[in-house]
mmCIF file of C-alpha atoms in Angstrom:
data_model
loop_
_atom_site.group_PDB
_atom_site.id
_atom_site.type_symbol
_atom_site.label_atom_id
_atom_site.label_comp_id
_atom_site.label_asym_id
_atom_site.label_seq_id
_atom_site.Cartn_x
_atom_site.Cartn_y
_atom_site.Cartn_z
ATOM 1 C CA UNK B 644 -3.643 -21.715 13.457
ATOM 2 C CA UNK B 645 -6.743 -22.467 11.288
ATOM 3 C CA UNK B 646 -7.827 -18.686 11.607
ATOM 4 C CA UNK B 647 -4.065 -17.603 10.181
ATOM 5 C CA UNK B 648 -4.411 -20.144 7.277
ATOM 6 C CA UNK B 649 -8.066 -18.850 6.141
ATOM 7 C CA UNK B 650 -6.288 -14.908 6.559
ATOM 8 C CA UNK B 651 -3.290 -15.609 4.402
ATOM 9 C CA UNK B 652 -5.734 -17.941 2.128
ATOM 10 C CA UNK B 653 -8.294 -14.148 1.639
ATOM 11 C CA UNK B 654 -5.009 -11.888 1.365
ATOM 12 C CA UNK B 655 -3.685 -14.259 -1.591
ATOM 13 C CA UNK B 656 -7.312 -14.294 -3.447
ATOM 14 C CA UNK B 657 -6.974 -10.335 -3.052
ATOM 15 C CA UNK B 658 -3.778 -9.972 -4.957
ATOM 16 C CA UNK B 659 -5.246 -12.554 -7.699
ATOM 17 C CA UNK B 660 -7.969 -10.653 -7.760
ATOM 18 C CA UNK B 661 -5.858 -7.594 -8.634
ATOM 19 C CA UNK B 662 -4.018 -9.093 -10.699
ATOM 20 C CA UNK B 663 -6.506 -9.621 -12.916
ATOM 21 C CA UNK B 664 -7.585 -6.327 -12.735
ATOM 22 C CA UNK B 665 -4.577 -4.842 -13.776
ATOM 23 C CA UNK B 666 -4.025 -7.929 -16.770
ATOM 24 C CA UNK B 667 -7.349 -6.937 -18.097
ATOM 25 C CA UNK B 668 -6.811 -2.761 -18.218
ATOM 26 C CA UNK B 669 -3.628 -3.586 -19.990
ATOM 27 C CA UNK B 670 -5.639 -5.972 -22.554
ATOM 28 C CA UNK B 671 -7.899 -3.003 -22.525
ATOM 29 C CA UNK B 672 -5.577 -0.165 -23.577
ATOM 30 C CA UNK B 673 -3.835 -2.937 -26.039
ATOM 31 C CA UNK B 674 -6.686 -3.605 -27.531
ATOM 32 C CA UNK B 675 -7.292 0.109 -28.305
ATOM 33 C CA UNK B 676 -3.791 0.877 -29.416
ATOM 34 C CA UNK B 677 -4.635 -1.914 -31.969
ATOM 35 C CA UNK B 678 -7.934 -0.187 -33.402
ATOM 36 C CA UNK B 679 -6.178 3.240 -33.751
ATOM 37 C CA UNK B 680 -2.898 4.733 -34.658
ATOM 38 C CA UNK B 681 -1.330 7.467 -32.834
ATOM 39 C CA UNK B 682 -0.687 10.713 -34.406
ATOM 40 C CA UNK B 683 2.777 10.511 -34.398
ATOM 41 C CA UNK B 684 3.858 10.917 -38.190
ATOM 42 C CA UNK B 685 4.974 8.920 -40.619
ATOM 43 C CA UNK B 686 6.710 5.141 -39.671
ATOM 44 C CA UNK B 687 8.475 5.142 -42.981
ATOM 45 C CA UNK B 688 10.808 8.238 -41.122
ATOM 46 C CA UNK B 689 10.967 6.755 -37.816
ATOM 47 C CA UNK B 690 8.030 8.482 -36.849
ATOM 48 C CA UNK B 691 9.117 12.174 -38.244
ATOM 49 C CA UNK B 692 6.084 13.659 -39.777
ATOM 50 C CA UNK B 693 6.515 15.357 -43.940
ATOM 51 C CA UNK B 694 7.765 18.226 -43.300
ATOM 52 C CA UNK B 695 5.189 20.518 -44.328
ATOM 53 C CA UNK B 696 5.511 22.494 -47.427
ATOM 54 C CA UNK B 697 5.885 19.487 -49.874
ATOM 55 C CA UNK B 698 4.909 20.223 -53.408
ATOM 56 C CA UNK B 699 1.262 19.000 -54.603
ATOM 57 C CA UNK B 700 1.209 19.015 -58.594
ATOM 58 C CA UNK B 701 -1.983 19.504 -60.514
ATOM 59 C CA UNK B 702 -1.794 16.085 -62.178
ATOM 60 C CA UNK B 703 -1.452 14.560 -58.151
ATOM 61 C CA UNK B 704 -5.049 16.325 -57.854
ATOM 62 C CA UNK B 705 -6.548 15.434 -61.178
ATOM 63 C CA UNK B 706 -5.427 11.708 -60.704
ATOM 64 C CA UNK B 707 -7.142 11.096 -57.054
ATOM 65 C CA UNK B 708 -10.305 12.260 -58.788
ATOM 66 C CA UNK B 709 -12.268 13.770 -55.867
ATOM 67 C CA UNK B 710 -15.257 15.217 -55.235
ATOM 68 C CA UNK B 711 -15.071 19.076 -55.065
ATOM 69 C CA UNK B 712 -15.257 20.701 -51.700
ATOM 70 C CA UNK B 713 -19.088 22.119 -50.641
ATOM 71 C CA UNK B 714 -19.419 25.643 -51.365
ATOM 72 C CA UNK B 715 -21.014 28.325 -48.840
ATOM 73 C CA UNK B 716 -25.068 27.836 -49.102
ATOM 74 C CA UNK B 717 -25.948 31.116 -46.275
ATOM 75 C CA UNK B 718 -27.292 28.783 -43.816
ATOM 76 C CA UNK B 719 -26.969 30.176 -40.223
ATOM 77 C CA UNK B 720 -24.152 29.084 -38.221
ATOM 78 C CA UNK B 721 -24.003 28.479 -34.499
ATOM 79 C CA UNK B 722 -20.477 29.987 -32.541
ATOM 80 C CA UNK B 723 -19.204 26.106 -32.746
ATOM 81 C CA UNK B 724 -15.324 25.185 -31.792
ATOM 82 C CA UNK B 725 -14.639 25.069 -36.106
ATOM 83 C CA UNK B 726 -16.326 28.479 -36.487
ATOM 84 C CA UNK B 727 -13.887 30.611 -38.576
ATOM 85 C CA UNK B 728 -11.530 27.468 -39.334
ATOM 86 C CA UNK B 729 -10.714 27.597 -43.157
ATOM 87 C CA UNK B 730 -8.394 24.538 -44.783
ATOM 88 C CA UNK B 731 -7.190 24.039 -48.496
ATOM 89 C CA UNK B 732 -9.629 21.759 -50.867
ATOM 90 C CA UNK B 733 -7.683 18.262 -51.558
ATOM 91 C CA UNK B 734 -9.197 17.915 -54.945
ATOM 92 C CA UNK B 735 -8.013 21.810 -56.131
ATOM 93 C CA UNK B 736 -6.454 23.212 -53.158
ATOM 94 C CA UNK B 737 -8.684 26.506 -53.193
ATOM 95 C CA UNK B 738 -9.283 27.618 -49.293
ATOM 96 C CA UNK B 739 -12.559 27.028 -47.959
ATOM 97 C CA UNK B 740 -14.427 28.384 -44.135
ATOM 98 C CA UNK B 741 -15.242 24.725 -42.916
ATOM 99 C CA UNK B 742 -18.481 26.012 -40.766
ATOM 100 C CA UNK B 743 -20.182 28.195 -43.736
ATOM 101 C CA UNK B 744 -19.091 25.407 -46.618
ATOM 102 C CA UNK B 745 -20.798 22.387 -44.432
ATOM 103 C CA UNK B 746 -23.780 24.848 -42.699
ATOM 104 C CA UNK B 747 -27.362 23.466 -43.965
ATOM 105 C CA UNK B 748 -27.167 19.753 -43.042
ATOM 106 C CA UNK B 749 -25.771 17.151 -40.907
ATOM 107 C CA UNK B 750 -21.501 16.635 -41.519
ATOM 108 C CA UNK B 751 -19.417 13.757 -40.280
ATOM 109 C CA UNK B 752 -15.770 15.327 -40.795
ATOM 110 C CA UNK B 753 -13.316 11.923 -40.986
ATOM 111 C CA UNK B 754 -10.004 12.474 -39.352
ATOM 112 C CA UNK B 755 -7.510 10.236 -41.250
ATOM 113 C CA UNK B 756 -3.516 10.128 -42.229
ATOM 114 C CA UNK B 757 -2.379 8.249 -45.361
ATOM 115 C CA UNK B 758 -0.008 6.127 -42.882
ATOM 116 C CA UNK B 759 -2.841 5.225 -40.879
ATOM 117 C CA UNK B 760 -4.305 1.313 -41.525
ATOM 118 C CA UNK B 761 -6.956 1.534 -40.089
ATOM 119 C CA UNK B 762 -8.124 4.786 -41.376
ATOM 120 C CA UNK B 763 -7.440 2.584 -44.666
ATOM 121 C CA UNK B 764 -10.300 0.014 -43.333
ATOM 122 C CA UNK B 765 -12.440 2.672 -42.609
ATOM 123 C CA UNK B 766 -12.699 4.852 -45.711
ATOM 124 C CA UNK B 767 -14.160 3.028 -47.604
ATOM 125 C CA UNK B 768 -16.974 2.372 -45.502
ATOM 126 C CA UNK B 769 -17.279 5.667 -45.041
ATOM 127 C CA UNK B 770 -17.641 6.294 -49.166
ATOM 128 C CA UNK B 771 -20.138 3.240 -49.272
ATOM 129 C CA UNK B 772 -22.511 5.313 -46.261
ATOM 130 C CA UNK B 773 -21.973 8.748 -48.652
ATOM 131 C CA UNK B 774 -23.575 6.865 -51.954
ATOM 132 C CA UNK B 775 -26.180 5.468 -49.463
ATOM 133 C CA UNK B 776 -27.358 8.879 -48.011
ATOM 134 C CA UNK B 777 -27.428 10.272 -51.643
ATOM 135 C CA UNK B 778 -26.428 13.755 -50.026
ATOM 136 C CA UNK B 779 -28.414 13.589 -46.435
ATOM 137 C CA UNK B 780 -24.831 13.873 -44.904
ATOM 138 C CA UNK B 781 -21.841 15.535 -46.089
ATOM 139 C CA UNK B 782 -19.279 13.109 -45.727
ATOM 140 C CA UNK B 783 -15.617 14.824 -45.385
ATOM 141 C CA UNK B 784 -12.472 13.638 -45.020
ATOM 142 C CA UNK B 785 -9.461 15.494 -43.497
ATOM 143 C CA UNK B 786 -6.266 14.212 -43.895
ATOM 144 C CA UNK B 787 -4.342 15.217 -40.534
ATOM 145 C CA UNK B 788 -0.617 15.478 -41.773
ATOM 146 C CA UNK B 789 1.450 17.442 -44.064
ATOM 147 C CA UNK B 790 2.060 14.557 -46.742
ATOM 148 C CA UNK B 791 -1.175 16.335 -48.775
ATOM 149 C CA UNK B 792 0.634 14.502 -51.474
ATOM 150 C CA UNK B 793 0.709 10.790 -49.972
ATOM 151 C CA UNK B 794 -2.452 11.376 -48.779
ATOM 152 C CA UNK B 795 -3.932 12.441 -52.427
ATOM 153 C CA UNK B 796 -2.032 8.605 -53.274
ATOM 154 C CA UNK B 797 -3.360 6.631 -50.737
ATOM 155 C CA UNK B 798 -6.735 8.014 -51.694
ATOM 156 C CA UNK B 799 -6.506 7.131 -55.554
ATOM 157 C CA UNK B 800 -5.408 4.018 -54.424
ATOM 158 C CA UNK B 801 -8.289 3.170 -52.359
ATOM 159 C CA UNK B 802 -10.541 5.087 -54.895
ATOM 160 C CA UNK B 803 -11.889 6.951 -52.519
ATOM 161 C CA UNK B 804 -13.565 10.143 -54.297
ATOM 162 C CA UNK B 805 -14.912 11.678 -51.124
ATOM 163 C CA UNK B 806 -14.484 15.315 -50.676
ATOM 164 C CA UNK B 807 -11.826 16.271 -48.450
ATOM 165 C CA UNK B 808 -9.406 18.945 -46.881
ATOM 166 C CA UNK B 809 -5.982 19.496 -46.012
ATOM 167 C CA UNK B 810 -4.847 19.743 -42.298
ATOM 168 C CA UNK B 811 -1.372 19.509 -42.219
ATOM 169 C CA UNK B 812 -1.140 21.377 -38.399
ATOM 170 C CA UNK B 813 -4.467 19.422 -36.952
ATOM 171 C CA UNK B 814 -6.678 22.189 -36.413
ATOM 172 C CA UNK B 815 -9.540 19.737 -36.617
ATOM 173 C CA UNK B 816 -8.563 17.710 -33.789
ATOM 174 C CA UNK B 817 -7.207 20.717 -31.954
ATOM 175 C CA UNK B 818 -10.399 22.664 -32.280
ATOM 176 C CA UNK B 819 -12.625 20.252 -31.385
ATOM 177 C CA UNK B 820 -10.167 18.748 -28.575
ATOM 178 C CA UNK B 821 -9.904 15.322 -29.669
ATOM 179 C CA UNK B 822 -6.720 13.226 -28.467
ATOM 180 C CA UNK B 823 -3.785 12.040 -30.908
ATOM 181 C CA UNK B 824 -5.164 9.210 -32.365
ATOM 182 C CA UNK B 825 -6.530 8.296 -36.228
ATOM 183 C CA UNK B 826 -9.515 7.940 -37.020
ATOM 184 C CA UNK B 827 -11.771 10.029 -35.421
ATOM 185 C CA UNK B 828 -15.206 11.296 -36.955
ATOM 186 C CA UNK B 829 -16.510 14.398 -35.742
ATOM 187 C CA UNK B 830 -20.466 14.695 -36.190
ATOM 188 C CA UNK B 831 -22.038 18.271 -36.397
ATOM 189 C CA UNK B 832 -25.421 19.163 -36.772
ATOM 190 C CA UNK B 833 -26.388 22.013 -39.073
ATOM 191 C CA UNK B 834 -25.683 24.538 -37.674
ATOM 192 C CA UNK B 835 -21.571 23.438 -37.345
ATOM 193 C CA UNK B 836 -21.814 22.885 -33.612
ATOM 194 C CA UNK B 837 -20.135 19.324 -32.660
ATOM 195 C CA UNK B 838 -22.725 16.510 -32.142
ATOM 196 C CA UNK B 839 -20.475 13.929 -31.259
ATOM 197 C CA UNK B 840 -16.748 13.002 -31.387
ATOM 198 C CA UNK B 841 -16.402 9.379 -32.498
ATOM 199 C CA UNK B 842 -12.735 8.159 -30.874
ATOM 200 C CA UNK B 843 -12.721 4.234 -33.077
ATOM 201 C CA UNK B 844 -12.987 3.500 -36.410
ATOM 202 C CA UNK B 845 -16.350 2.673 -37.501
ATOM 203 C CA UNK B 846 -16.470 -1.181 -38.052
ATOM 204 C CA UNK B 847 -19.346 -1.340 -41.003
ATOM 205 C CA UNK B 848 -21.534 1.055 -43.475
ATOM 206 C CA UNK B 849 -24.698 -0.381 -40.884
ATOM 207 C CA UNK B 850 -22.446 0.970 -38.474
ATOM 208 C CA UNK B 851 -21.518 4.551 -39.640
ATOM 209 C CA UNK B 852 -25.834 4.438 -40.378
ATOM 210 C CA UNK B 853 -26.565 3.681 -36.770
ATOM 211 C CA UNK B 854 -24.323 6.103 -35.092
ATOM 212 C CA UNK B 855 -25.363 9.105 -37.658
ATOM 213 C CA UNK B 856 -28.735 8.157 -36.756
ATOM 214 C CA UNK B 857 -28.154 8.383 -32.776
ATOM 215 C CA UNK B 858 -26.493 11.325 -33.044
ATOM 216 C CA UNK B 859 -27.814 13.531 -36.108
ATOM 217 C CA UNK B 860 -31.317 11.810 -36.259
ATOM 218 C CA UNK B 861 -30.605 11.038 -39.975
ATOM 219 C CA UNK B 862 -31.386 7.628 -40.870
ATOM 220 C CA UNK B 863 -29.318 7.102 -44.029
#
């Protein structure tokens, strides 16, 4: 009779133990949901994203005040995932080839939505790190969603001056097969092949620092 007590005694410690298990992958997956949004549009339409095509004035350009987009220096370029990928400027909407504009030096490419909070936290950590590496890095945001126009607001708003790009279909993340969540950096070396896909947002400019430096060996 003992034995049968100490055997139904283990079987209920199993379950607890499970239990537990299964509490703390839920806290897990929570806790993740909480540090990122989904891509899943805008929650102002019920999660409908801008349908693309929405006007962007001149003066919604001029206003957000941002840096203009690098130009092509001839560096050589490696056959990386963004190879041949070109996206509209934000600050004048000219198209650029992402690869050959950013070839020469280290990149961190900032995947971002103007609905996104925190992509909001991040950004400006991520301006703060630019002004520290005084040009090391090119720092460059790409706002994943149609709303170029929201995005240009949100931007003036946070006065954020970085350069940045258009993506309204997510060729970024599609290229470089990240999953439907905001923010993501993607680090690339030089030559425009991917370092490193970073799936959180960065939690301080001593962060962003560390991380570049783990990945790109550039201690900014």
């Amino acid at each position: 009779m003992q034995g049968l007590h100490q055997v139904g005694r283990t079987a209920h410690g199993r379950r607890r133990v499970r239990r537990r298990g299964a509490l703390a992958a839920v806290i897990a997956v929570l806790g993740l949901a909480a540090a990122s949004c989904t891509s899943a549009g805008d929650p102002s339409t019920g999660g409908a994203p801008v349908p693309a095509g929405n006007p962007v004035s001149a003066a919604d350009r001029a206003q957000a005040a941002l840096a203009d987009c690098p130009n092509p220096s001839g560096a050589p370029v490696a056959g990386g995932p963004l190879r041949g990928l070109t996206l509209n400027c934000l600050a004048d909407g000219r198209p650029i080839d992402l690869t050959a504009a950013l070839a020469g030096k280290p990149a961190l490419l900032n995947l971002w939505a103007y609905w996104c909070g925190p992509c909001a936290e991040e950004l400006p950590l991520l301006q703060q790190f630019s002004d520290r590496a005084a040009g090391a890095v090119t720092v460059l945001t790409v706002h994943s969603d149609p709303g170029t126009a929201k995005g240009l607001s949100r931007l003036t708003g946070l006065s954020i001056h970085l350069p940045g790009v258009e993506d309204p279909d997510t060729k970024v993340r599609n290229a470089v097969g990240a999953p439907a969540v905001l923010p993501i950096s993607v680090l690339l070396r030089p030559d425009g092949t991917v370092a490193k896909l970073i799936v959180r947002p960065f939690k301080s400019v001593d962060d962003i620092s560390a991380t570049v430096a783990a990945e790109l060996g550039v201690k900014a």
